[in-house]
GROMACS .gro file of C-alpha atoms in nm:
model
  460
    1MET     CA    1   7.144   3.006  15.622
    2SER     CA    2   7.320   3.026  15.290
    3SER     CA    3   7.640   3.219  15.229
    4SER     CA    4   7.453   3.471  15.012
    5ASP     CA    5   7.210   3.539  15.297
    6ILE     CA    6   7.499   3.604  15.536
    7LYS     CA    7   7.661   3.852  15.294
    8GLN     CA    8   7.329   4.032  15.243
    9LYS     CA    9   7.278   4.054  15.619
   10GLN     CA   10   7.626   4.196  15.677
   11THR     CA   11   7.570   4.455  15.406
   12ASN     CA   12   7.244   4.573  15.559
   13ILE     CA   13   7.394   4.593  15.909
   14GLY     CA   14   7.688   4.798  15.778
   15ARG     CA   15   7.456   5.047  15.611
   16SER     CA   16   7.198   5.108  15.876
   17ASN     CA   17   7.315   4.956  16.202
   18SER     CA   18   6.977   4.771  16.213
   19LEU     CA   19   6.861   4.420  16.141
   20PRO     CA   20   6.730   4.361  15.788
   21ASN     CA   21   6.357   4.380  15.745
   22LYS     CA   22   6.149   4.391  15.437
   23ASP     CA   23   5.951   4.681  15.580
   24ASN     CA   24   6.266   4.866  15.686
   25GLN     CA   25   6.440   4.902  15.353
   26LYS     CA   26   6.628   5.231  15.289
   27THR     CA   27   6.625   5.435  14.972
   28GLU     CA   28   6.922   5.662  14.916
   29SER     CA   29   6.879   5.993  14.733
   30PRO     CA   30   7.200   6.177  14.653
   31GLY     CA   31   7.214   6.552  14.723
   32GLU     CA   32   7.476   6.822  14.720
   33TRP     CA   33   7.583   7.086  14.976
   34PRO     CA   34   7.647   7.445  14.858
   35ASP     CA   35   8.022   7.374  14.840
   36GLY     CA   36   7.973   7.072  14.612
   37THR     CA   37   8.009   6.801  14.877
   38LYS     CA   38   7.761   6.517  14.817
   39HIS     CA   39   7.538   6.385  15.091
   40TYR     CA   40   7.263   6.124  15.118
   41SER     CA   41   6.920   6.141  15.276
   42PHE     CA   42   6.772   5.826  15.427
   43ASN     CA   43   6.402   5.745  15.436
   44GLN     CA   44   6.300   5.474  15.675
   45GLN     CA   45   6.023   5.361  15.904
   46GLU     CA   46   6.032   5.358  16.282
   47PRO     CA   47   6.232   5.061  16.417
   48GLU     CA   48   6.033   4.761  16.532
   49GLU     CA   49   6.084   4.559  16.849
   50GLU     CA   50   6.317   4.263  16.811
   51SER     CA   51   6.202   3.925  16.919
   52HIS     CA   52   6.439   3.940  17.222
   53GLY     CA   53   6.271   4.261  17.349
   54ARG     CA   54   6.549   4.501  17.244
   55LYS     CA   55   6.487   4.804  17.020
   56ARG     CA   56   6.669   4.811  16.696
   57ILE     CA   57   6.930   5.087  16.660
   58GLN     CA   58   6.768   5.375  16.470
   59SER     CA   59   6.934   5.479  16.147
   60THR     CA   60   7.052   5.835  16.098
   61THR     CA   61   6.765   6.060  15.991
   62SER     CA   62   6.786   6.317  15.715
   63LEU     CA   63   6.838   6.604  15.964
   64GLU     CA   64   7.107   6.419  16.155
   65ALA     CA   65   7.283   6.335  15.832
   66ARG     CA   66   7.304   6.703  15.747
   67LYS     CA   67   7.451   6.779  16.090
   68VAL     CA   68   7.710   6.507  16.050
   69ALA     CA   69   7.800   6.629  15.703
   70LYS     CA   70   7.838   6.987  15.826
   71ILE     CA   71   8.069   6.873  16.105
   72ILE     CA   72   8.279   6.679  15.855
   73ILE     CA   73   8.294   6.974  15.616
   74SER     CA   74   8.376   7.214  15.903
   75SER     CA   75   8.657   6.992  16.029
   76GLN     CA   76   8.795   6.962  15.677
   77ARG     CA   77   8.795   7.339  15.640
   78ARG     CA   78   8.960   7.394  15.979
   79ALA     CA   79   9.230   7.156  15.885
   80GLU     CA   80   9.326   7.389  15.602
   81PRO     CA   81   9.537   7.680  15.741
   82TYR     CA   82   9.375   8.019  15.688
   83VAL     CA   83   9.605   8.273  15.528
   84PRO     CA   84   9.495   8.635  15.598
   85GLU     CA   85   9.473   8.862  15.298
   86PRO     CA   86   9.785   9.086  15.290
   87ALA     CA   87   9.766   9.464  15.283
   88GLN     CA   88   9.808   9.640  14.948
   89PHE     CA   89   9.864  10.004  15.038
   90GLU     CA   90   9.987  10.084  14.686
   91ARG     CA   91   9.625  10.043  14.572
   92HIS     CA   92   9.482  10.239  14.865
   93ALA     CA   93   9.682  10.559  14.892
   94ASN     CA   94   9.426  10.726  15.117
   95ALA     CA   95   9.435  10.452  15.382
   96TRP     CA   96   9.612  10.510  15.713
   97GLY     CA   97   9.577  10.146  15.813
   98TYR     CA   98   9.453   9.799  15.722
   99LEU     CA   99   9.224   9.595  15.945
  100GLN     CA  100   9.330   9.240  15.864
  101ALA     CA  101   9.079   8.968  15.949
  102LEU     CA  102   9.247   8.672  16.116
  103VAL     CA  103   8.954   8.432  16.064
  104PRO     CA  104   8.755   8.381  15.743
  105ALA     CA  105   8.426   8.473  15.912
  106TYR     CA  106   8.521   8.843  15.917
  107PRO     CA  107   8.603   9.072  15.624
  108SER     CA  108   8.924   9.272  15.603
  109GLY     CA  109   8.911   9.643  15.528
  110TYR     CA  110   9.110   9.964  15.480
  111LEU     CA  111   9.081  10.255  15.720
  112LYS     CA  112   9.056  10.581  15.529
  113ARG     CA  113   9.212  10.906  15.640
  114GLN     CA  114   8.982  11.195  15.723
  115SER     CA  115   9.266  11.435  15.655
  116TYR     CA  116   9.610  11.392  15.504
  117GLU     CA  117   9.771  11.552  15.808
  118SER     CA  118   9.718  11.228  15.998
  119SER     CA  119   9.976  11.050  15.783
  120THR     CA  120  10.254  11.206  15.989
  121ARG     CA  121  10.134  11.087  16.328
  122THR     CA  122  10.331  10.820  16.511
  123GLY     CA  123  10.029  10.640  16.650
  124TYR     CA  124   9.654  10.609  16.630
  125LEU     CA  125   9.398  10.560  16.899
  126ILE     CA  126   9.131  10.296  16.918
  127GLY     CA  127   8.846  10.306  17.164
  128ARG     CA  128   8.479  10.276  17.237
  129SER     CA  129   8.226  10.555  17.220
  130GLN     CA  130   7.873  10.532  17.352
  131ASN     CA  131   7.737  10.508  16.999
  132SER     CA  132   7.977  10.254  16.854
  133ASP     CA  133   8.024   9.940  17.064
  134PHE     CA  134   7.718   9.811  17.246
  135ARG     CA  135   7.866   9.471  17.333
  136SER     CA  136   7.861   9.408  17.707
  137ASN     CA  137   8.188   9.216  17.674
  138GLY     CA  138   8.362   9.518  17.522
  139THR     CA  139   8.657   9.569  17.290
  140PHE     CA  140   8.998   9.416  17.361
  141VAL     CA  141   9.339   9.513  17.222
  142ASN     CA  142   9.615   9.256  17.279
  143GLY     CA  143   9.395   9.096  17.544
  144ALA     CA  144   9.338   9.416  17.745
  145ILE     CA  145   8.987   9.557  17.763
  146VAL     CA  146   8.913   9.907  17.632
  147GLY     CA  147   8.640  10.061  17.845
  148ALA     CA  148   8.355  10.270  17.709
  149ASN     CA  149   8.466  10.621  17.606
  150GLN     CA  150   8.829  10.519  17.658
  151ARG     CA  151   9.117  10.527  17.410
  152ILE     CA  152   9.454  10.354  17.380
  153LEU     CA  153   9.750  10.408  17.151
  154LEU     CA  154   9.732  10.174  16.853
  155ARG     CA  155  10.043  10.035  16.686
  156SER     CA  156  10.109   9.818  16.384
  157GLY     CA  157  10.059   9.451  16.465
  158ASP     CA  158   9.816   9.504  16.753
  159ARG     CA  159   9.538   9.246  16.770
  160ILE     CA  160   9.179   9.359  16.815
  161GLN     CA  161   8.905   9.142  16.962
  162LEU     CA  162   8.538   9.238  16.981
  163THR     CA  163   8.407   8.972  17.221
  164ARG     CA  164   8.541   8.815  17.534
  165HIS     CA  165   8.687   8.466  17.531
  166THR     CA  166   8.489   8.195  17.709
  167LYS     CA  167   8.587   7.837  17.783
  168TYR     CA  168   8.343   7.721  17.516
  169ASP     CA  169   8.501   7.925  17.238
  170ASP     CA  170   8.768   7.817  16.998
  171ASP     CA  171   9.081   8.000  17.122
  172HIS     CA  172   9.204   8.082  16.772
  173ILE     CA  173   8.872   8.218  16.650
  174CYS     CA  174   8.787   8.409  16.966
  175ASN     CA  175   9.117   8.573  17.048
  176LEU     CA  176   9.243   8.668  16.702
  177TYR     CA  177   8.970   8.854  16.522
  178TYR     CA  178   9.171   9.136  16.362
  179ARG     CA  179   9.523   9.269  16.330
  180ILE     CA  180   9.594   9.635  16.256
  181ILE     CA  181   9.863   9.694  15.994
  182LEU     CA  182  10.007  10.039  15.926
  183PRO     CA  183  10.166  10.148  15.596
  184PRO     CA  184  10.542  10.093  15.546
  185ASN     CA  185  10.604  10.468  15.527
  186PHE     CA  186  10.401  10.529  15.841
  187GLU     CA  187  10.693  10.551  16.082
  188VAL     CA  188  10.852  10.894  16.114
  189GLY     CA  189  11.181  11.012  16.259
  190THR     CA  190  11.247  11.103  16.618
  191PHE     CA  191  11.148  11.436  16.766
  192GLN     CA  192  11.510  11.554  16.770
  193GLU     CA  193  11.548  11.464  16.402
  194GLU     CA  194  11.249  11.674  16.298
  195TYR     CA  195  11.235  11.962  16.549
  196ASP     CA  196  11.458  12.208  16.733
  197CYS     CA  197  11.365  12.317  17.086
  198ARG     CA  198  11.416  12.691  17.128
  199LYS     CA  199  11.292  12.804  17.469
  200ILE     CA  200  11.081  12.689  17.759
  201LEU     CA  201  10.725  12.818  17.777
  202GLY     CA  202  10.623  12.668  18.109
  203ARG     CA  203  10.663  12.387  18.359
  204GLY     CA  204  10.400  12.178  18.531
  205ASN     CA  205  10.385  11.893  18.778
  206PHE     CA  206  10.404  11.630  18.506
  207ALA     CA  207  10.553  11.796  18.199
  208SER     CA  208  10.745  12.088  18.054
  209VAL     CA  209  10.630  12.289  17.752
  210TYR     CA  210  10.882  12.424  17.500
  211LEU     CA  211  10.867  12.629  17.184
  212ALA     CA  212  10.998  12.416  16.896
  213THR     CA  213  11.060  12.473  16.525
  214ASP     CA  214  11.004  12.228  16.242
  215LYS     CA  215  11.343  12.184  16.072
  216GLU     CA  216  11.185  12.144  15.729
  217THR     CA  217  10.906  12.404  15.729
  218THR     CA  218  11.035  12.636  16.008
  219GLY     CA  219  10.682  12.629  16.151
  220GLU     CA  220  10.651  12.684  16.526
  221VAL     CA  221  10.480  12.445  16.766
  222ALA     CA  222  10.444  12.409  17.141
  223VAL     CA  223  10.578  12.071  17.250
  224LYS     CA  224  10.471  11.914  17.577
  225ILE     CA  225  10.751  11.680  17.691
  226ILE     CA  226  10.669  11.408  17.944
  227ASN     CA  227  10.941  11.197  18.105
  228LYS     CA  228  10.820  10.836  18.100
  229SER     CA  229  11.017  10.747  18.413
  230ARG     CA  230  10.746  10.930  18.607
  231PHE     CA  231  10.497  10.663  18.499
  232GLU     CA  232  10.684  10.412  18.717
  233ARG     CA  233  10.649  10.627  19.028
  234ARG     CA  234  10.297  10.742  18.941
  235PRO     CA  235  10.125  10.468  18.737
  236LYS     CA  236   9.793  10.657  18.732
  237MET     CA  237   9.959  10.933  18.532
  238LEU     CA  238   9.977  10.731  18.207
  239PRO     CA  239   9.597  10.691  18.162
  240SER     CA  240   9.564  11.067  18.217
  241VAL     CA  241   9.816  11.139  17.940
  242ILE     CA  242   9.649  10.894  17.703
  243GLN     CA  243   9.314  11.054  17.786
  244GLU     CA  244   9.450  11.400  17.700
  245ILE     CA  245   9.585  11.277  17.366
  246SER     CA  246   9.269  11.088  17.278
  247ILE     CA  247   9.037  11.378  17.356
  248LEU     CA  248   9.239  11.626  17.152
  249MET     CA  249   9.272  11.382  16.860
  250SER     CA  250   8.901  11.299  16.863
  251LEU     CA  251   8.780  11.660  16.857
  252GLU     CA  252   8.696  11.840  16.538
  253ALA     CA  253   8.878  12.170  16.492
  254HIS     CA  254   8.731  12.450  16.702
  255PRO     CA  255   8.853  12.811  16.688
  256CYS     CA  256   8.864  12.839  17.068
  257ILE     CA  257   9.029  12.505  17.153
  258ILE     CA  258   9.398  12.426  17.110
  259GLN     CA  259   9.475  12.171  16.836
  260ILE     CA  260   9.709  11.873  16.859
  261GLY     CA  261   9.953  11.788  16.581
  262LYS     CA  262  10.195  11.497  16.606
  263VAL     CA  263  10.267  11.261  16.894
  264PHE     CA  264  10.616  11.111  16.927
  265ASN     CA  265  10.612  10.805  17.152
  266GLU     CA  266  10.980  10.735  17.217
  267PRO     CA  267  11.153  10.507  17.471
  268LYS     CA  268  11.226  10.774  17.734
  269TYR     CA  269  10.996  11.062  17.646
  270LEU     CA  270  10.650  11.131  17.512
  271TYR     CA  271  10.624  11.441  17.292
  272LEU     CA  272  10.287  11.609  17.231
  273LEU     CA  273  10.306  11.870  16.956
  274LEU     CA  274  10.041  12.136  17.006
  275GLU     CA  275   9.935  12.449  16.826
  276TYR     CA  276  10.156  12.739  16.934
  277VAL     CA  277   9.969  13.048  17.056
  278ARG     CA  278  10.181  13.363  17.084
  279GLY     CA  279   9.974  13.582  17.315
  280GLY     CA  280  10.047  13.399  17.639
  281GLU     CA  281   9.814  13.314  17.926
  282LEU     CA  282   9.499  13.504  18.015
  283PHE     CA  283   9.629  13.501  18.374
  284ASP     CA  284   9.933  13.713  18.284
  285TYR     CA  285   9.717  13.943  18.073
  286VAL     CA  286   9.480  14.011  18.365
  287ILE     CA  287   9.765  14.054  18.616
  288LYS     CA  288   9.934  14.306  18.388
  289ARG     CA  289   9.611  14.500  18.335
  290LYS     CA  290   9.492  14.445  18.698
  291LYS     CA  291   9.143  14.391  18.561
  292LEU     CA  292   8.959  14.393  18.229
  293THR     CA  293   8.682  14.614  18.104
  294GLU     CA  294   8.331  14.474  18.084
  295LEU     CA  295   8.347  14.481  17.703
  296GLU     CA  296   8.680  14.294  17.692
  297THR     CA  297   8.553  14.041  17.943
  298ARG     CA  298   8.230  13.988  17.753
  299PHE     CA  299   8.412  13.916  17.426
  300ILE     CA  300   8.649  13.667  17.592
  301PHE     CA  301   8.374  13.482  17.777
  302LEU     CA  302   8.145  13.454  17.478
  303GLN     CA  303   8.427  13.251  17.323
  304LEU     CA  304   8.477  13.044  17.639
  305PHE     CA  305   8.107  12.963  17.675
  306CYS     CA  306   8.100  12.861  17.310
  307ALA     CA  307   8.403  12.632  17.352
  308ILE     CA  308   8.272  12.470  17.672
  309ASP     CA  309   7.932  12.412  17.513
  310PHE     CA  310   8.117  12.240  17.227
  311LEU     CA  311   8.303  12.014  17.471
  312HIS     CA  312   7.998  11.936  17.685
  313SER     CA  313   7.792  11.845  17.379
  314ARG     CA  314   8.053  11.574  17.322
  315ASP     CA  315   8.038  11.455  17.685
  316ILE     CA  316   8.378  11.605  17.770
  317ALA     CA  317   8.454  11.795  18.089
  318HIS     CA  318   8.774  11.999  18.110
  319ARG     CA  319   8.785  11.992  18.494
  320ASP     CA  320   9.072  12.241  18.527
  321LEU     CA  321   8.951  12.568  18.381
  322LYS     CA  322   9.145  12.871  18.506
  323PRO     CA  323   9.309  13.180  18.350
  324GLU     CA  324   9.640  12.991  18.322
  325ASN     CA  325   9.473  12.740  18.087
  326VAL     CA  326   9.331  13.002  17.851
  327LEU     CA  327   9.573  13.135  17.588
  328LEU     CA  328   9.543  13.457  17.390
  329VAL     CA  329   9.608  13.427  17.018
  330ASP     CA  330   9.637  13.804  16.986
  331HIS     CA  331   9.609  14.087  17.238
  332LYS     CA  332   9.436  14.314  16.987
  333THR     CA  333   9.163  14.076  16.879
  334LEU     CA  334   9.136  13.900  17.221
  335HIS     CA  335   9.091  13.568  17.042
  336VAL     CA  336   9.136  13.295  17.306
  337LYS     CA  337   9.189  12.918  17.308
  338ILE     CA  338   9.141  12.667  17.589
  339THR     CA  339   9.444  12.447  17.653
  340ASP     CA  340   9.580  12.182  17.896
  341PHE     CA  341   9.343  11.885  17.878
  342GLY     CA  342   9.547  11.684  18.128
  343LEU     CA  343   9.249  11.646  18.364
  344ALA     CA  344   8.981  11.638  18.095
  345LYS     CA  345   8.758  11.334  18.082
  346MET     CA  346   8.471  11.190  17.885
  347GLN     CA  347   8.156  11.124  18.083
  348ASN     CA  348   8.017  10.777  18.018
  349GLY     CA  349   7.641  10.824  17.991
  350GLN     CA  350   7.503  10.935  18.325
  351SER     CA  351   7.795  10.793  18.523
  352PRO     CA  352   7.941  11.073  18.740
  353PHE     CA  353   8.304  11.166  18.794
  354VAL     CA  354   8.434  11.076  19.139
  355SER     CA  355   8.800  11.185  19.154
  356GLN     CA  356   8.895  11.505  19.333
  357CYS     CA  357   9.085  11.726  19.092
  358GLY     CA  358   9.123  12.083  18.977
  359THR     CA  359   9.279  12.399  19.123
  360PRO     CA  360   9.155  12.504  19.472
  361ASP     CA  361   9.053  12.861  19.381
  362TYR     CA  362   8.840  12.742  19.088
  363VAL     CA  363   8.710  12.403  19.205
  364ALA     CA  364   8.333  12.346  19.226
  365PRO     CA  365   8.171  12.268  19.565
  366GLU     CA  366   8.051  11.923  19.455
  367ILE     CA  367   8.414  11.819  19.398
  368LEU     CA  368   8.499  11.915  19.758
  369ASP     CA  369   8.241  11.674  19.902
  370SER     CA  370   8.425  11.483  20.174
  371THR     CA  371   8.137  11.255  20.279
  372GLY     CA  372   8.262  10.969  20.062
  373VAL     CA  373   7.978  11.001  19.811
  374ARG     CA  374   8.146  11.252  19.580
  375ALA     CA  375   7.979  11.251  19.239
  376TYR     CA  376   7.979  11.533  18.987
  377GLY     CA  377   7.941  11.603  18.619
  378ARG     CA  378   8.031  11.852  18.349
  379GLU     CA  379   7.861  12.131  18.546
  380CYS     CA  380   8.187  12.177  18.739
  381ASP     CA  381   8.329  12.365  18.439
  382LEU     CA  382   8.060  12.634  18.467
  383TRP     CA  383   8.151  12.703  18.829
  384SER     CA  384   8.514  12.754  18.724
  385LEU     CA  385   8.404  12.995  18.452
  386GLY     CA  386   8.204  13.188  18.712
  387VAL     CA  387   8.515  13.233  18.926
  388MET     CA  388   8.715  13.341  18.620
  389LEU     CA  389   8.448  13.590  18.513
  390TYR     CA  390   8.449  13.744  18.862
  391ILE     CA  391   8.831  13.777  18.862
  392CYS     CA  392   8.851  13.933  18.515
  393LEU     CA  393   8.605  14.208  18.611
  394CYS     CA  394   8.743  14.309  18.952
  395GLY     CA  395   9.096  14.164  18.969
  396PHE     CA  396   9.056  13.934  19.273
  397PRO     CA  397   8.880  13.600  19.341
  398PRO     CA  398   8.535  13.562  19.499
  399PHE     CA  399   8.662  13.306  19.753
  400ASN     CA  400   8.975  13.366  19.959
  401ASP     CA  401   9.125  13.260  20.292
  402GLU     CA  402   9.188  13.628  20.369
  403ARG     CA  403   8.812  13.658  20.423
  404ALA     CA  404   8.808  13.381  20.684
  405PRO     CA  405   8.620  13.280  20.879
  406PRO     CA  406   8.491  13.058  20.737
  407PRO     CA  407   8.789  12.913  20.549
  408MET     CA  408   8.796  12.928  20.170
  409LYS     CA  409   8.687  12.565  20.130
  410GLU     CA  410   8.376  12.632  20.338
  411GLN     CA  411   8.310  12.955  20.147
  412ILE     CA  412   8.307  12.755  19.823
  413LYS     CA  413   8.086  12.475  19.958
  414ARG     CA  414   7.830  12.727  20.087
  415GLY     CA  415   7.862  12.969  19.795
  416LEU     CA  416   7.956  13.263  20.019
  417PHE     CA  417   8.065  13.555  19.803
  418GLU     CA  418   7.966  13.916  19.742
  419PHE     CA  419   8.033  14.215  19.518
  420PRO     CA  420   8.211  14.453  19.758
  421GLU     CA  421   8.218  14.827  19.707
  422PRO     CA  422   8.399  15.029  19.583
  423TYR     CA  423   8.560  14.754  19.374
  424TRP     CA  424   8.239  14.670  19.192
  425THR     CA  425   8.110  15.024  19.155
  426ASN     CA  426   8.021  15.086  18.791
  427ILE     CA  427   8.222  14.779  18.684
  428ALA     CA  428   7.946  14.579  18.518
  429PRO     CA  429   7.572  14.594  18.463
  430GLU     CA  430   7.344  14.410  18.704
  431GLY     CA  431   7.285  14.147  18.435
  432THR     CA  432   7.654  14.046  18.447
  433LYS     CA  433   7.639  14.008  18.825
  434ASP     CA  434   7.327  13.797  18.781
  435LEU     CA  435   7.516  13.573  18.536
  436ILE     CA  436   7.795  13.527  18.794
  437ARG     CA  437   7.533  13.425  19.052
  438LYS     CA  438   7.388  13.170  18.809
  439LEU     CA  439   7.735  13.028  18.747
  440LEU     CA  440   7.830  13.018  19.116
  441THR     CA  441   7.521  12.824  19.221
  442THR     CA  442   7.619  12.550  19.466
  443ASP     CA  443   7.357  12.306  19.337
  444PRO     CA  444   7.495  12.177  19.004
  445ALA     CA  445   7.144  12.080  18.891
  446GLN     CA  446   7.037  12.446  18.919
  447ARG     CA  447   7.357  12.590  18.771
  448ILE     CA  448   7.328  12.757  18.431
  449THR     CA  449   7.456  12.559  18.131
  450ALA     CA  450   7.717  12.681  17.885
  451LYS     CA  451   7.460  12.722  17.609
  452ARG     CA  452   7.226  12.927  17.828
  453ALA     CA  453   7.515  13.133  17.963
  454LEU     CA  454   7.620  13.212  17.607
  455LEU     CA  455   7.271  13.331  17.514
  456PHE     CA  456   7.231  13.517  17.844
  457TYR     CA  457   7.558  13.708  17.801
  458ILE     CA  458   7.471  13.803  17.445
  459VAL     CA  459   7.143  13.973  17.532
  460ILE     CA  460   7.228  14.151  17.862
   0.00000   0.00000   0.00000
């Protein structure tokens, strides 16, 4: 074999990893990928058997060549560090935040304000609603999952992930989808810097409510102050507070529901600034009057049925309706607003609530189920309204331990109540009593809804 033959043979082996054959010659046709990188397609025949019985090594086909080229291009691109596009809030004055993509596969975007009032808030909430995130893996913020219909406080620099990491995923791509960036002027002063507390309005198990004045505008607000040290002793309290904030922030304005303003999340205290209502609690109004007229009661409850229908249409149950949680805007107009959403909760689809909560005198029988299979829904609010309607008209509750036996809990579970004389003589038309019966139905599936109660009370 001549030296030229040896060189030719080495060249052919280097190109195709196969022995040279006149019938196995390759023709190269240059091509170009979309990014300008050149590639070559190879046309060849099937390999023939060698004389020693071994198959020749097959050359790379056109499809395999493309795969190889893509891998090379991908590795070259990964080698180049990706620099996220910075926020430019000076060009987007109406943006409350910037969703910065941390991988090139996802676009960045600005989050527009729905109202300019939100620019003064100290935090935003991110969460999943039934109609927004259908991924079974869920939404994650800083590695923690956000359940359906749940909300969490969102701060500048938080990282948002839309799929769960698996061992087959690239850690960088999977875990760092987005970063939320808030405007430089987003942070506000402390509560003490902006407001003066004037007097206490009420105390609860978890918080105190004060009347406060805005130092700049002199506007009055009710501020709910929560000591964070209580979260350490009662860790389940924090999700309840976040739930209250998220529900109030997510709701559109309604004339019969209290509105939330700012939220100050400070190291030791959490401050919830709420709309201040001057007229006080419905409870005090009824106690002072001993009972209300049928006309007064009707006007108040038309508002309450309207507000509860609004909440239920958004899958929200208040779960602690009572006269203490209804505020009067004005005693002359009897305009009322529902407040205290500390036990409120969003219902996820058809999934029932299971926790026992509420105030004993107003709690629905399905919540008192002690068999271990407790499950209830938004209908519990209508039972509470039935108890309230009864009290407003006669001045005392339908269920009471003074009427034992049976004890009050058993009275509620069995729906044992009546309209005793002379207390109910000429108090209300029979239609109003019928509405109370429909509200105090022990079977929640048969209980009247807020929308039907509203229509029923209008026409009777």
